[in-house]
N, CA and C atoms as an extended XYZ file, in Angstrom:
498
Properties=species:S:1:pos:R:3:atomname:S:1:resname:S:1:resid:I:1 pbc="F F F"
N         0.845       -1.174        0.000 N   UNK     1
C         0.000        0.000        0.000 CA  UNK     1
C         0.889        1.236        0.000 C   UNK     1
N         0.702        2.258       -0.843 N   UNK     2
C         0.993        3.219       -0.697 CA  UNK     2
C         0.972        4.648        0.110 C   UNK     2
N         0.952        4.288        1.760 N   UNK     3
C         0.394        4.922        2.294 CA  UNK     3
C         1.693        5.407        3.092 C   UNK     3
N         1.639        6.535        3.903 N   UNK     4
C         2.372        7.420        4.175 CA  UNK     4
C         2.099        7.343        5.535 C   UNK     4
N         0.609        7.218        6.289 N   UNK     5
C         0.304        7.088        7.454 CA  UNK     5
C        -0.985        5.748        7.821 C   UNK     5
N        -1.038        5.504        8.618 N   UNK     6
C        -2.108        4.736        9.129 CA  UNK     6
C        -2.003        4.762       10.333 C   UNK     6
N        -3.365        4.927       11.293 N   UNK     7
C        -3.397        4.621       12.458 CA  UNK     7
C        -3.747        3.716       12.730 C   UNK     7
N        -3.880        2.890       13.972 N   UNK     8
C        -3.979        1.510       14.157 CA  UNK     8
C        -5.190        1.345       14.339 C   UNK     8
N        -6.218        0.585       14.637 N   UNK     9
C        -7.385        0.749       13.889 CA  UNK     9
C        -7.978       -0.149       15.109 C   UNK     9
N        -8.620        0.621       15.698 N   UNK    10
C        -9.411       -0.148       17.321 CA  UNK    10
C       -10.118       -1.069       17.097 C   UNK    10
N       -10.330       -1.705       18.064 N   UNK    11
C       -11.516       -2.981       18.495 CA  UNK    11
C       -12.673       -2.244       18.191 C   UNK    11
N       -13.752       -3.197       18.070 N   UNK    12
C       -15.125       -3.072       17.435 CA  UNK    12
C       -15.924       -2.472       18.745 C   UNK    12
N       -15.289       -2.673       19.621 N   UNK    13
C       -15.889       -2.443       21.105 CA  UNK    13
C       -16.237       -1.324       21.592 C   UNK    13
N       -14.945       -0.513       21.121 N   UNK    14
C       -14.955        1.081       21.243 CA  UNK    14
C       -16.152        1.646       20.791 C   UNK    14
N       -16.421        2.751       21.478 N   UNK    15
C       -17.599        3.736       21.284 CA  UNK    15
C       -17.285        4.570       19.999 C   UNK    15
N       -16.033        4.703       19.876 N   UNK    16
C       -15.849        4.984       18.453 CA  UNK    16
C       -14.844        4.867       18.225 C   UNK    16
N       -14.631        4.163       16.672 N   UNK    17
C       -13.225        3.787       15.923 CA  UNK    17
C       -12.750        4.368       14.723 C   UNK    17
N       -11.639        4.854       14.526 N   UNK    18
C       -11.432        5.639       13.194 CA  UNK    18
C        -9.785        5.032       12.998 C   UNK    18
N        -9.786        5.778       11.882 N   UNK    19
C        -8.409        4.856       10.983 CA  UNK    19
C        -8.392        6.122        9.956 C   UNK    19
N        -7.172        6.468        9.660 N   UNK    20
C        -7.342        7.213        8.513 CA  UNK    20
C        -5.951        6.833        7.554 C   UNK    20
N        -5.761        7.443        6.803 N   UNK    21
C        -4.369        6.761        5.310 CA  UNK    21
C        -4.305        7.785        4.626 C   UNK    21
N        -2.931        8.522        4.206 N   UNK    22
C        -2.684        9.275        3.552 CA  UNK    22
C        -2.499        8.307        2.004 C   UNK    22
N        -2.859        9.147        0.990 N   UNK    23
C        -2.639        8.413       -0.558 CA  UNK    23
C        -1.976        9.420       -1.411 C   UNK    23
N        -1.014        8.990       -2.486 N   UNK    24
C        -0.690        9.763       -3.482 CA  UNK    24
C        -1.579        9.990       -4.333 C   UNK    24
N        -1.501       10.926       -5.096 N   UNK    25
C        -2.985       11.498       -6.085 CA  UNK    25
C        -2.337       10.433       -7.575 C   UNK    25
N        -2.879        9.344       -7.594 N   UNK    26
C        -2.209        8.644       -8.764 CA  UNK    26
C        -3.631        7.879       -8.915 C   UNK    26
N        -3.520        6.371       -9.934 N   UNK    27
C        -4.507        6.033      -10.562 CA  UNK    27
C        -4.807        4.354       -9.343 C   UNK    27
N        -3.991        4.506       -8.711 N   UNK    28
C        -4.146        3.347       -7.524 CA  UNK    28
C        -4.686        3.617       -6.449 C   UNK    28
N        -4.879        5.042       -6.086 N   UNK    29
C        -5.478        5.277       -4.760 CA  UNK    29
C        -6.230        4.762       -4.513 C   UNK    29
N        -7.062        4.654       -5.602 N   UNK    30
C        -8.759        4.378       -5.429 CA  UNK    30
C        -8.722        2.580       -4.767 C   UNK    30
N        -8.072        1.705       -5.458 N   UNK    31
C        -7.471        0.394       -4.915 CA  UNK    31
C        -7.449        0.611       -3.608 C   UNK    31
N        -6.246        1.099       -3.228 N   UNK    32
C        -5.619        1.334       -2.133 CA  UNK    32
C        -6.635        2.033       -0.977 C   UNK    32
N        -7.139        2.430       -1.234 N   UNK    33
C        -8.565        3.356       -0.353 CA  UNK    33
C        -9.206        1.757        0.142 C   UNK    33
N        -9.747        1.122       -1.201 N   UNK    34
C       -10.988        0.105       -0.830 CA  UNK    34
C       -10.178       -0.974       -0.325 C   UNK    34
N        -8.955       -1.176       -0.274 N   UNK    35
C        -8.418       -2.280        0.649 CA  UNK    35
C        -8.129       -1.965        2.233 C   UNK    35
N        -8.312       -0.471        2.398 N   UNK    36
C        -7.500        0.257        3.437 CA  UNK    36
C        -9.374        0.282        3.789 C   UNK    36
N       -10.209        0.372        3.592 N   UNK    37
C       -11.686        0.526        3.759 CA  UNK    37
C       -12.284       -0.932        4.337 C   UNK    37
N       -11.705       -1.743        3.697 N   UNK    38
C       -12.290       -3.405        3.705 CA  UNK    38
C       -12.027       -3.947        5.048 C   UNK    38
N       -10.507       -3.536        5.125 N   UNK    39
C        -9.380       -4.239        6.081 CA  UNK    39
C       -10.065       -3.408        7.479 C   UNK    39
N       -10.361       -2.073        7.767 N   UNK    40
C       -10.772       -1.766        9.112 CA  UNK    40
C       -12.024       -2.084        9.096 C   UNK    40
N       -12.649       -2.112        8.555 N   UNK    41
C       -14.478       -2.175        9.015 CA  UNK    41
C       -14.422       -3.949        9.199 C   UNK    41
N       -13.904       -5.033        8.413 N   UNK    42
C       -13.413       -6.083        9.041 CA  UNK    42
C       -13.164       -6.077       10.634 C   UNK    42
N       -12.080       -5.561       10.692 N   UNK    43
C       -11.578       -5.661       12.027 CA  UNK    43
C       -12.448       -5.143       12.867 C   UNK    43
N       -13.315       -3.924       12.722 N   UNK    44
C       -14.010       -3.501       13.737 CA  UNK    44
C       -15.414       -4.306       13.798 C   UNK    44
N       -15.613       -5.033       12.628 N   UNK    45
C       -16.513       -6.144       13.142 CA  UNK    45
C       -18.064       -5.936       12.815 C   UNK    45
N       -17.837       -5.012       11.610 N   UNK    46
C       -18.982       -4.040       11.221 CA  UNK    46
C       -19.723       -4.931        9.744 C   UNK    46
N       -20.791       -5.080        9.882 N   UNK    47
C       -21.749       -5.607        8.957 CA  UNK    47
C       -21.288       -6.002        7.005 C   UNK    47
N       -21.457       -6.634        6.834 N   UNK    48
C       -20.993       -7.337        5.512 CA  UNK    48
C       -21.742       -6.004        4.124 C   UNK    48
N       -22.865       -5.970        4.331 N   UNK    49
C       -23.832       -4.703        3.886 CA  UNK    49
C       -22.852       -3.345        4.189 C   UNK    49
N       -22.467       -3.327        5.180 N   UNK    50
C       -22.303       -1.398        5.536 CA  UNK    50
C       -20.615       -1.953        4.789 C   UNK    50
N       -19.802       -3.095        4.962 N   UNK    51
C       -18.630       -2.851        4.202 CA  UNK    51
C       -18.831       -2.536        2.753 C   UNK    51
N       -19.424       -3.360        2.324 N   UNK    52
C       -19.865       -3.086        0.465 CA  UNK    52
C       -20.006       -1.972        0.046 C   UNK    52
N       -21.155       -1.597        0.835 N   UNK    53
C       -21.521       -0.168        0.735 CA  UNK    53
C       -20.744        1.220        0.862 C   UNK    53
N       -19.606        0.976        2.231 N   UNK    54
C       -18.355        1.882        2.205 CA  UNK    54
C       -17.816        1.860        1.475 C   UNK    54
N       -17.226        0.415        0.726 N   UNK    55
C       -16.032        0.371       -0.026 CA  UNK    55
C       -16.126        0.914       -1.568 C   UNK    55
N       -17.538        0.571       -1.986 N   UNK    56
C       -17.915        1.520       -3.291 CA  UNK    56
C       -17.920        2.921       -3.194 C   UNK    56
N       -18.555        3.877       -2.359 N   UNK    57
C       -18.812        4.931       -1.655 CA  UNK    57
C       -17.175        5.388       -1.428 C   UNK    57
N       -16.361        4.756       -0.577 N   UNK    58
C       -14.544        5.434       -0.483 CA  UNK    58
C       -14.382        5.534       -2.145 C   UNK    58
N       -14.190        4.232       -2.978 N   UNK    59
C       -13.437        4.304       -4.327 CA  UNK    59
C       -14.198        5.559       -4.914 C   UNK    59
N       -15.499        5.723       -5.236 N   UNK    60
C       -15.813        7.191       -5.841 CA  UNK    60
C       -15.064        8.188       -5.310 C   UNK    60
N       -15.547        8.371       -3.514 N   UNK    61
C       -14.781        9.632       -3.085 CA  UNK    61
C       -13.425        9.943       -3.546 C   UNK    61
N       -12.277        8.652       -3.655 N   UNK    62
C       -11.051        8.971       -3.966 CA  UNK    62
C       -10.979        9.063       -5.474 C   UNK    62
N       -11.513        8.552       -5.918 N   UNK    63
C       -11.427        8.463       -7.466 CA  UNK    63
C       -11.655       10.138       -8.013 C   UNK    63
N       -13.030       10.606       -7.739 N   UNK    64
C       -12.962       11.960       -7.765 CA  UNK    64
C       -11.705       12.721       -7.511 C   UNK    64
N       -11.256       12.287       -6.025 N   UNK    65
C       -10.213       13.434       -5.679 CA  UNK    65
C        -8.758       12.989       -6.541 C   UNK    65
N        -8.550       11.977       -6.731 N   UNK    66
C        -7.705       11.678       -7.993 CA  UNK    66
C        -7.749       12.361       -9.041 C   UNK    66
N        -9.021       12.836       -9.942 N   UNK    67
C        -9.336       13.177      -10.890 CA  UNK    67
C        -9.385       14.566      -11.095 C   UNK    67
N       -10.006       14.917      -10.284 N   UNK    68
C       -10.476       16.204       -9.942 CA  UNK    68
C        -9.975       17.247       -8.891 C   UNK    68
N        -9.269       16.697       -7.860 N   UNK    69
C        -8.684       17.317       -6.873 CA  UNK    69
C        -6.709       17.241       -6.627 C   UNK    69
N        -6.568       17.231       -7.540 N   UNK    70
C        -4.846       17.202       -7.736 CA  UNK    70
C        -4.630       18.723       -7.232 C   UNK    70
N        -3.740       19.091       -6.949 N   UNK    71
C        -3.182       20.799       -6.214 CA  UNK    71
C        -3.188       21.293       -7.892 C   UNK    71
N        -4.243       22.433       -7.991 N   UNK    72
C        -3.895       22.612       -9.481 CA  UNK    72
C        -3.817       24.583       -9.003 C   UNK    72
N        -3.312       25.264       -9.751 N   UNK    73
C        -3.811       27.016       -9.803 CA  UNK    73
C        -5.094       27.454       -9.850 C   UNK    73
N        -6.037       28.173       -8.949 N   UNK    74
C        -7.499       28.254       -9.155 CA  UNK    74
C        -7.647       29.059      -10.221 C   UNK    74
N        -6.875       29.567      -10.778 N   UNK    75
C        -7.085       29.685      -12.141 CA  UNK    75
C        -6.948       28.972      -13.322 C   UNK    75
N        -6.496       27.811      -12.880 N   UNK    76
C        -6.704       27.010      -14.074 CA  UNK    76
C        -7.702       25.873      -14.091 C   UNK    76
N        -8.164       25.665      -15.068 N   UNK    77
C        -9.201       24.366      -15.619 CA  UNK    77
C        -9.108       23.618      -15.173 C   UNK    77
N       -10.529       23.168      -14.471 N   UNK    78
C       -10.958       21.859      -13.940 CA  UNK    78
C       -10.256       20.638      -15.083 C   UNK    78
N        -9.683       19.988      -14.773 N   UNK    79
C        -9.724       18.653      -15.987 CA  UNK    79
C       -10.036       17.139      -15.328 C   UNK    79
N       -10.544       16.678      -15.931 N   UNK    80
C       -10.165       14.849      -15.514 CA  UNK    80
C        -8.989       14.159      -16.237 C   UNK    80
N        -8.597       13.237      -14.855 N   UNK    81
C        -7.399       13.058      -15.450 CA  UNK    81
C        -7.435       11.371      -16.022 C   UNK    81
N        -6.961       11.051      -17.384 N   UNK    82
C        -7.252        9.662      -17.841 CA  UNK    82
C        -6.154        9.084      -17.772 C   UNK    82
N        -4.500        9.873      -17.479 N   UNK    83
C        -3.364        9.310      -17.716 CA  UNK    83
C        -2.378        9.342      -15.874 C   UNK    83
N        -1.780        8.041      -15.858 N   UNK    84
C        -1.623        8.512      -15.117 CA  UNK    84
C        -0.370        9.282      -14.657 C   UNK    84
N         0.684        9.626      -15.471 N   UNK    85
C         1.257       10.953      -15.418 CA  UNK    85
C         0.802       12.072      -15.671 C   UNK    85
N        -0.774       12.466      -15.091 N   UNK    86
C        -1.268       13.602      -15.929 CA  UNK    86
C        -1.658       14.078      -14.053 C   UNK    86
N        -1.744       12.975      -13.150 N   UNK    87
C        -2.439       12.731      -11.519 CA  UNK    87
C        -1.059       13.578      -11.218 C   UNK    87
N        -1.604       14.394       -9.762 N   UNK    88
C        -0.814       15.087       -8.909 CA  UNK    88
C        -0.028       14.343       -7.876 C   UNK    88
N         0.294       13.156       -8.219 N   UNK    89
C         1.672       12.445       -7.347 CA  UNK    89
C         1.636       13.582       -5.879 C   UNK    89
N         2.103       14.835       -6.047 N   UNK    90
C         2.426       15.489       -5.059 CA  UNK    90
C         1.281       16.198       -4.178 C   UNK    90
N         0.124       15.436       -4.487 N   UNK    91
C        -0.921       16.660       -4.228 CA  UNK    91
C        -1.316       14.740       -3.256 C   UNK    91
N        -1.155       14.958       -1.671 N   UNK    92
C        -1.838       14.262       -1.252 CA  UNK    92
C        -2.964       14.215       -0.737 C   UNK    92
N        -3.958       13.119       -1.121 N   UNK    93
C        -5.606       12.958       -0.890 CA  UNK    93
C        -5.451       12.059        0.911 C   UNK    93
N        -6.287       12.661        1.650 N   UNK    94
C        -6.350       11.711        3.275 CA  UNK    94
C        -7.472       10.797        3.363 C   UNK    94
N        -7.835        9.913        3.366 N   UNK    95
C        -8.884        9.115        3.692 CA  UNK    95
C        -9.223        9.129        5.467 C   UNK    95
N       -10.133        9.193        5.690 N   UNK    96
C       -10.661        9.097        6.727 CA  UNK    96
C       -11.829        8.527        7.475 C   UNK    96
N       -11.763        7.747        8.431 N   UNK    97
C       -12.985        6.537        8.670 CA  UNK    97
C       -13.203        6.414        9.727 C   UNK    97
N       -14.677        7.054       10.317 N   UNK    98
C       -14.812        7.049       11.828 CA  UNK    98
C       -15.962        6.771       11.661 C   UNK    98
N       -16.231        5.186       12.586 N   UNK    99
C       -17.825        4.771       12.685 CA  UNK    99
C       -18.183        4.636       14.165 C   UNK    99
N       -19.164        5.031       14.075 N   UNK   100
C       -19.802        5.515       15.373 CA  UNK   100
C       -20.884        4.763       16.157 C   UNK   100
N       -21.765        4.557       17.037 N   UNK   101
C       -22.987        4.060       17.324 CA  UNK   101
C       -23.909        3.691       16.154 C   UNK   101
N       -23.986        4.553       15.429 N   UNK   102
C       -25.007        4.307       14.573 CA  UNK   102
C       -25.358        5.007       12.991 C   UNK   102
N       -23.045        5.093       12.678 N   UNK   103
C       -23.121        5.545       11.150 CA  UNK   103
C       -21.867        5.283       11.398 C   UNK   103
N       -21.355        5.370        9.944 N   UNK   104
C       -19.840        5.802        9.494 CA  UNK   104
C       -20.155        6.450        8.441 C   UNK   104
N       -18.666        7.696        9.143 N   UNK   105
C       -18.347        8.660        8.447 CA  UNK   105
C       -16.958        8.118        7.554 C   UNK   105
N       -17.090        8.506        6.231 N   UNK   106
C       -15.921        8.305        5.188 CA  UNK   106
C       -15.269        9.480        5.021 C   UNK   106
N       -14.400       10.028        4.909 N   UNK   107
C       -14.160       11.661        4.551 CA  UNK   107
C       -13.000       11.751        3.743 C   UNK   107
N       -12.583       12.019        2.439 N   UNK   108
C       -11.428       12.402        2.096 CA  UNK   108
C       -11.611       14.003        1.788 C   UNK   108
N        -9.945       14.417        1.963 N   UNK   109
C        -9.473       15.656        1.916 CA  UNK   109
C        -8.606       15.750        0.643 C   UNK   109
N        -8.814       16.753       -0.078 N   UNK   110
C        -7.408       16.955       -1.154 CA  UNK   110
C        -7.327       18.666       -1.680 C   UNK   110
N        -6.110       18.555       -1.791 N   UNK   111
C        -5.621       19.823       -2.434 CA  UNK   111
C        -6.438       21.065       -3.031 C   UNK   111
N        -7.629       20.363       -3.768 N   UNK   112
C        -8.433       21.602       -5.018 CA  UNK   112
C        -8.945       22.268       -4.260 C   UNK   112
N        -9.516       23.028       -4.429 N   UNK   113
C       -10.526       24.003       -3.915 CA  UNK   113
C       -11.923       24.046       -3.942 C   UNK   113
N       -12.238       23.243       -5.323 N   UNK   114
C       -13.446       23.096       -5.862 CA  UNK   114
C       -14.347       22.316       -5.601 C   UNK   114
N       -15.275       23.174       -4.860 N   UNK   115
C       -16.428       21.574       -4.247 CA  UNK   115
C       -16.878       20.838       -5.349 C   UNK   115
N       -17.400       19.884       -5.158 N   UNK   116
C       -17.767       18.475       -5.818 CA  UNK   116
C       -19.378       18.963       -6.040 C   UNK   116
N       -19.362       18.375       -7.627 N   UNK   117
C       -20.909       18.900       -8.570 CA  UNK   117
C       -21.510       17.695       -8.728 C   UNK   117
N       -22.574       17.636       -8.277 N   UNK   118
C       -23.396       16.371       -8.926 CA  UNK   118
C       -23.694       16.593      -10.333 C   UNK   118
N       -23.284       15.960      -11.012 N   UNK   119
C       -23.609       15.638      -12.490 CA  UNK   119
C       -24.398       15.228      -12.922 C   UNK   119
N       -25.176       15.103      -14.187 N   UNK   120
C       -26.610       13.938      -14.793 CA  UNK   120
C       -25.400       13.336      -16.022 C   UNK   120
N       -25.121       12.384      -15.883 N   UNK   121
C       -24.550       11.103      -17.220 CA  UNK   121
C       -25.507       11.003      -18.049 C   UNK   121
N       -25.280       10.702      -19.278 N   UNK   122
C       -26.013       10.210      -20.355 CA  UNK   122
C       -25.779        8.645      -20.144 C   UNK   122
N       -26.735        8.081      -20.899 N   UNK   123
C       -26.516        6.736      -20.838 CA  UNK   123
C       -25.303        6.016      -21.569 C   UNK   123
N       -24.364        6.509      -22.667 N   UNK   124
C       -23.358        6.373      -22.810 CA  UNK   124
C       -22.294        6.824      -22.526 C   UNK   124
N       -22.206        8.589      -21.656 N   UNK   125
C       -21.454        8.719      -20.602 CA  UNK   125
C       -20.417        8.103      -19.783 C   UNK   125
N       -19.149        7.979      -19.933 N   UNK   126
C       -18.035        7.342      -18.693 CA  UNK   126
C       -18.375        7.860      -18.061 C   UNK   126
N       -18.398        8.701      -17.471 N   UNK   127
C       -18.319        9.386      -15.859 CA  UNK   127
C       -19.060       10.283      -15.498 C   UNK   127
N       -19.611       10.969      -14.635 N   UNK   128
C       -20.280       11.687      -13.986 CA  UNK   128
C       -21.516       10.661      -13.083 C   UNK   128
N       -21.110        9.682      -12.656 N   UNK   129
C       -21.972        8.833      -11.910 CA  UNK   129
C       -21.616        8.989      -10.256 C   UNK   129
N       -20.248        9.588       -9.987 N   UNK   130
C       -19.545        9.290       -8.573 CA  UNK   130
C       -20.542        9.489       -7.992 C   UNK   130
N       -21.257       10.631       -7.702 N   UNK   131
C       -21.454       11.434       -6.469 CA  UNK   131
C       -23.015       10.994       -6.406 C   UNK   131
N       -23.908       10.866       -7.535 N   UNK   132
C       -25.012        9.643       -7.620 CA  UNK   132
C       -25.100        8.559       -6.563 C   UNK   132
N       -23.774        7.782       -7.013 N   UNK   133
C       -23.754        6.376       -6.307 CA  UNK   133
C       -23.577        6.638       -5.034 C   UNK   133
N       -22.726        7.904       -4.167 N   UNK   134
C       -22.433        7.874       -3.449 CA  UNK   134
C       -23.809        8.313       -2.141 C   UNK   134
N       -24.704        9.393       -3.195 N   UNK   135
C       -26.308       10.072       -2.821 CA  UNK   135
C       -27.192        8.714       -2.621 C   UNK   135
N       -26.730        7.385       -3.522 N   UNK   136
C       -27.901        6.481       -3.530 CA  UNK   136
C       -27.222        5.296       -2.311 C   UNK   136
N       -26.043        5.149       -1.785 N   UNK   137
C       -25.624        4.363       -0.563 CA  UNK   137
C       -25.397        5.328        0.618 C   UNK   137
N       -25.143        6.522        0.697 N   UNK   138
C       -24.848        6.849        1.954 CA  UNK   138
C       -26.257        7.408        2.218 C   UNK   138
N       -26.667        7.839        3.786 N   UNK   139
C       -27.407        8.713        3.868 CA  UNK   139
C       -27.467        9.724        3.864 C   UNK   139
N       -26.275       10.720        3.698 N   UNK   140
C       -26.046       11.680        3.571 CA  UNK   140
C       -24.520       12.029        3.101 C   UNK   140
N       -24.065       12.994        2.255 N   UNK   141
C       -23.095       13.670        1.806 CA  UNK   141
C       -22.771       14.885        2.046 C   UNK   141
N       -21.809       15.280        2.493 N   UNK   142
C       -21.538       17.139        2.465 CA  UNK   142
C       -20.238       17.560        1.970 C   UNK   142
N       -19.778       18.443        1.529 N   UNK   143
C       -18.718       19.004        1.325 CA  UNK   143
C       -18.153       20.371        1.885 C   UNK   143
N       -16.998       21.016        2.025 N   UNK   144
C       -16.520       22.080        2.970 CA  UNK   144
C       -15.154       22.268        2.284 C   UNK   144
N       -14.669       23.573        2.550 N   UNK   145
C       -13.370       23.935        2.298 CA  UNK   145
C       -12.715       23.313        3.665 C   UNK   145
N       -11.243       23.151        3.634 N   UNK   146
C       -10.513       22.848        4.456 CA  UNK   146
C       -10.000       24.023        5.240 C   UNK   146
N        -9.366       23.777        6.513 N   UNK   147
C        -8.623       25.031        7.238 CA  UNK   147
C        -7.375       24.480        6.548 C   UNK   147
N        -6.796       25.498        5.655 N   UNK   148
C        -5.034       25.562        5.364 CA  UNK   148
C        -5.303       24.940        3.870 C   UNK   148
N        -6.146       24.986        3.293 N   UNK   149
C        -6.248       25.056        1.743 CA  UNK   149
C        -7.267       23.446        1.503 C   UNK   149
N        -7.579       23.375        0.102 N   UNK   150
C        -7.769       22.376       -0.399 CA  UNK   150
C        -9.467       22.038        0.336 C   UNK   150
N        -9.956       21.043        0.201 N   UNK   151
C       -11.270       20.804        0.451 CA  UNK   151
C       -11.379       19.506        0.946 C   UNK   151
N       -12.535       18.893        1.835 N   UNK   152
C       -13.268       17.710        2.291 CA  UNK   152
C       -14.554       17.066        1.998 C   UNK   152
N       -14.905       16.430        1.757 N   UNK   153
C       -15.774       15.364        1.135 CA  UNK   153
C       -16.165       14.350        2.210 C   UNK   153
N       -17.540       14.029        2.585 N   UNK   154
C       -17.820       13.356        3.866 CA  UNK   154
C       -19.160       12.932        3.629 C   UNK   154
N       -18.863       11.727        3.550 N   UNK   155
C       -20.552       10.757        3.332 CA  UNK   155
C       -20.898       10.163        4.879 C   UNK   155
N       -22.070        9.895        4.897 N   UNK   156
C       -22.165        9.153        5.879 CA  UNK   156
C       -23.373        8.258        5.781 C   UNK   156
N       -23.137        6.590        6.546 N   UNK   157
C       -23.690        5.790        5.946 CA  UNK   157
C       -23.701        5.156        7.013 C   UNK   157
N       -25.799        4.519        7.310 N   UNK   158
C       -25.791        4.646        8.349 CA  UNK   158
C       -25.272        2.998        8.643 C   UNK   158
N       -25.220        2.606       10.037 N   UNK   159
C       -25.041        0.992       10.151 CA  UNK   159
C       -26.142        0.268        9.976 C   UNK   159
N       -26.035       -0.981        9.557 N   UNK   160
C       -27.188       -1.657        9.353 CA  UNK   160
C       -27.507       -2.896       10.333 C   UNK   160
N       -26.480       -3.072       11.073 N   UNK   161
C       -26.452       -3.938       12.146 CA  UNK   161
C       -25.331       -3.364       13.001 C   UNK   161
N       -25.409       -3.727       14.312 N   UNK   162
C       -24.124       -3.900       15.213 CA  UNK   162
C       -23.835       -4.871       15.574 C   UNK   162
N       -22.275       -4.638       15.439 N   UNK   163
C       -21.320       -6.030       15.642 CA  UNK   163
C       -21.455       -6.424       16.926 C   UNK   163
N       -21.530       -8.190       16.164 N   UNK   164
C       -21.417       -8.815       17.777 CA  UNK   164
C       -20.195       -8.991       18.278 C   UNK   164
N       -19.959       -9.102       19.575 N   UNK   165
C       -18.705       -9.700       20.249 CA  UNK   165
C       -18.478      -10.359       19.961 C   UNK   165
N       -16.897      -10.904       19.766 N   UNK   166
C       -16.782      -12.541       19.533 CA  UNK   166
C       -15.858      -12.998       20.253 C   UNK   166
């Protein structure tokens, strides 16, 4: 994994557990997110449903900020990026994962400035589906500028069971 940080990632027991992973802005994050997504909600012992559901829900969030959120000049053009020497290597995206009593929060942070647009796709359309999929699994989405530049992205999705002890 390409990660820069990880915290160690509590027992299911805790009143609340979070984990977060720094990623390079490249074309693997999004991988690297949903294995780094899979691997704690596992451990914390959290519902087979609410993992699925995170792990699609993280890969959009990062995928976007891959695409769309590289450190660019706010004067220059939004682009998507299809190559991956075209991704901000230097522009790092944070994943973040704190589930609670009775949700988890997903949150990534990156560089741009530019809040996140829900789009309408055409039916032959590649892309503009992220933030859809993410409106039709989480129960809620928000977005915010960051303190010290760049912006945050934060779904939240509620639990569908609580873990048993084992």
């Amino acid at each position: 994994m390409n990660a820069v940080a990880e915290r160690d990632v509590p027992s299911a027991d805790a009143e609340v557990a979070s984990a977060s992973i720094e990623l390079q802005a490249v074309l693997t994050a999004p991988g690297q997110a949903r294995a780094f997504t899979r691997k704690s909600l596992h451990r914390w012992g959290a519902a087979e449903e609410l993992i699925e559901a995170a792990v699609l829900v993280v890969c959009e969030l990062v995928t976007n900020a891959v695409c769309h959120g590289a450190a660019q000049s706010p004067r220059a053009p939004r682009r998507h990026v299809t190559h991956p020497d075209e991704c901000g290597a230097e522009s790092p995206i944070t994943l973040k994962l704190g589930l609670r009593p009775g949700v988890l929060h997903a949150e990534v942070h990156d560089q741009s400035p530019d809040l996140p647009v829900r789009r309408s796709a055409g039916h032959d359309d590649d892309c503009g589906r992220g933030l859809a999929i993410v409106a039709a699994l989480a129960g809620s989405w928000t977005a915010g500028w960051a303190p010290g530049g760049g912006k945050w992205v934060r779904a939240c999705l509620p639990r569908s069971a609580v873990p048993v002890p084992g």
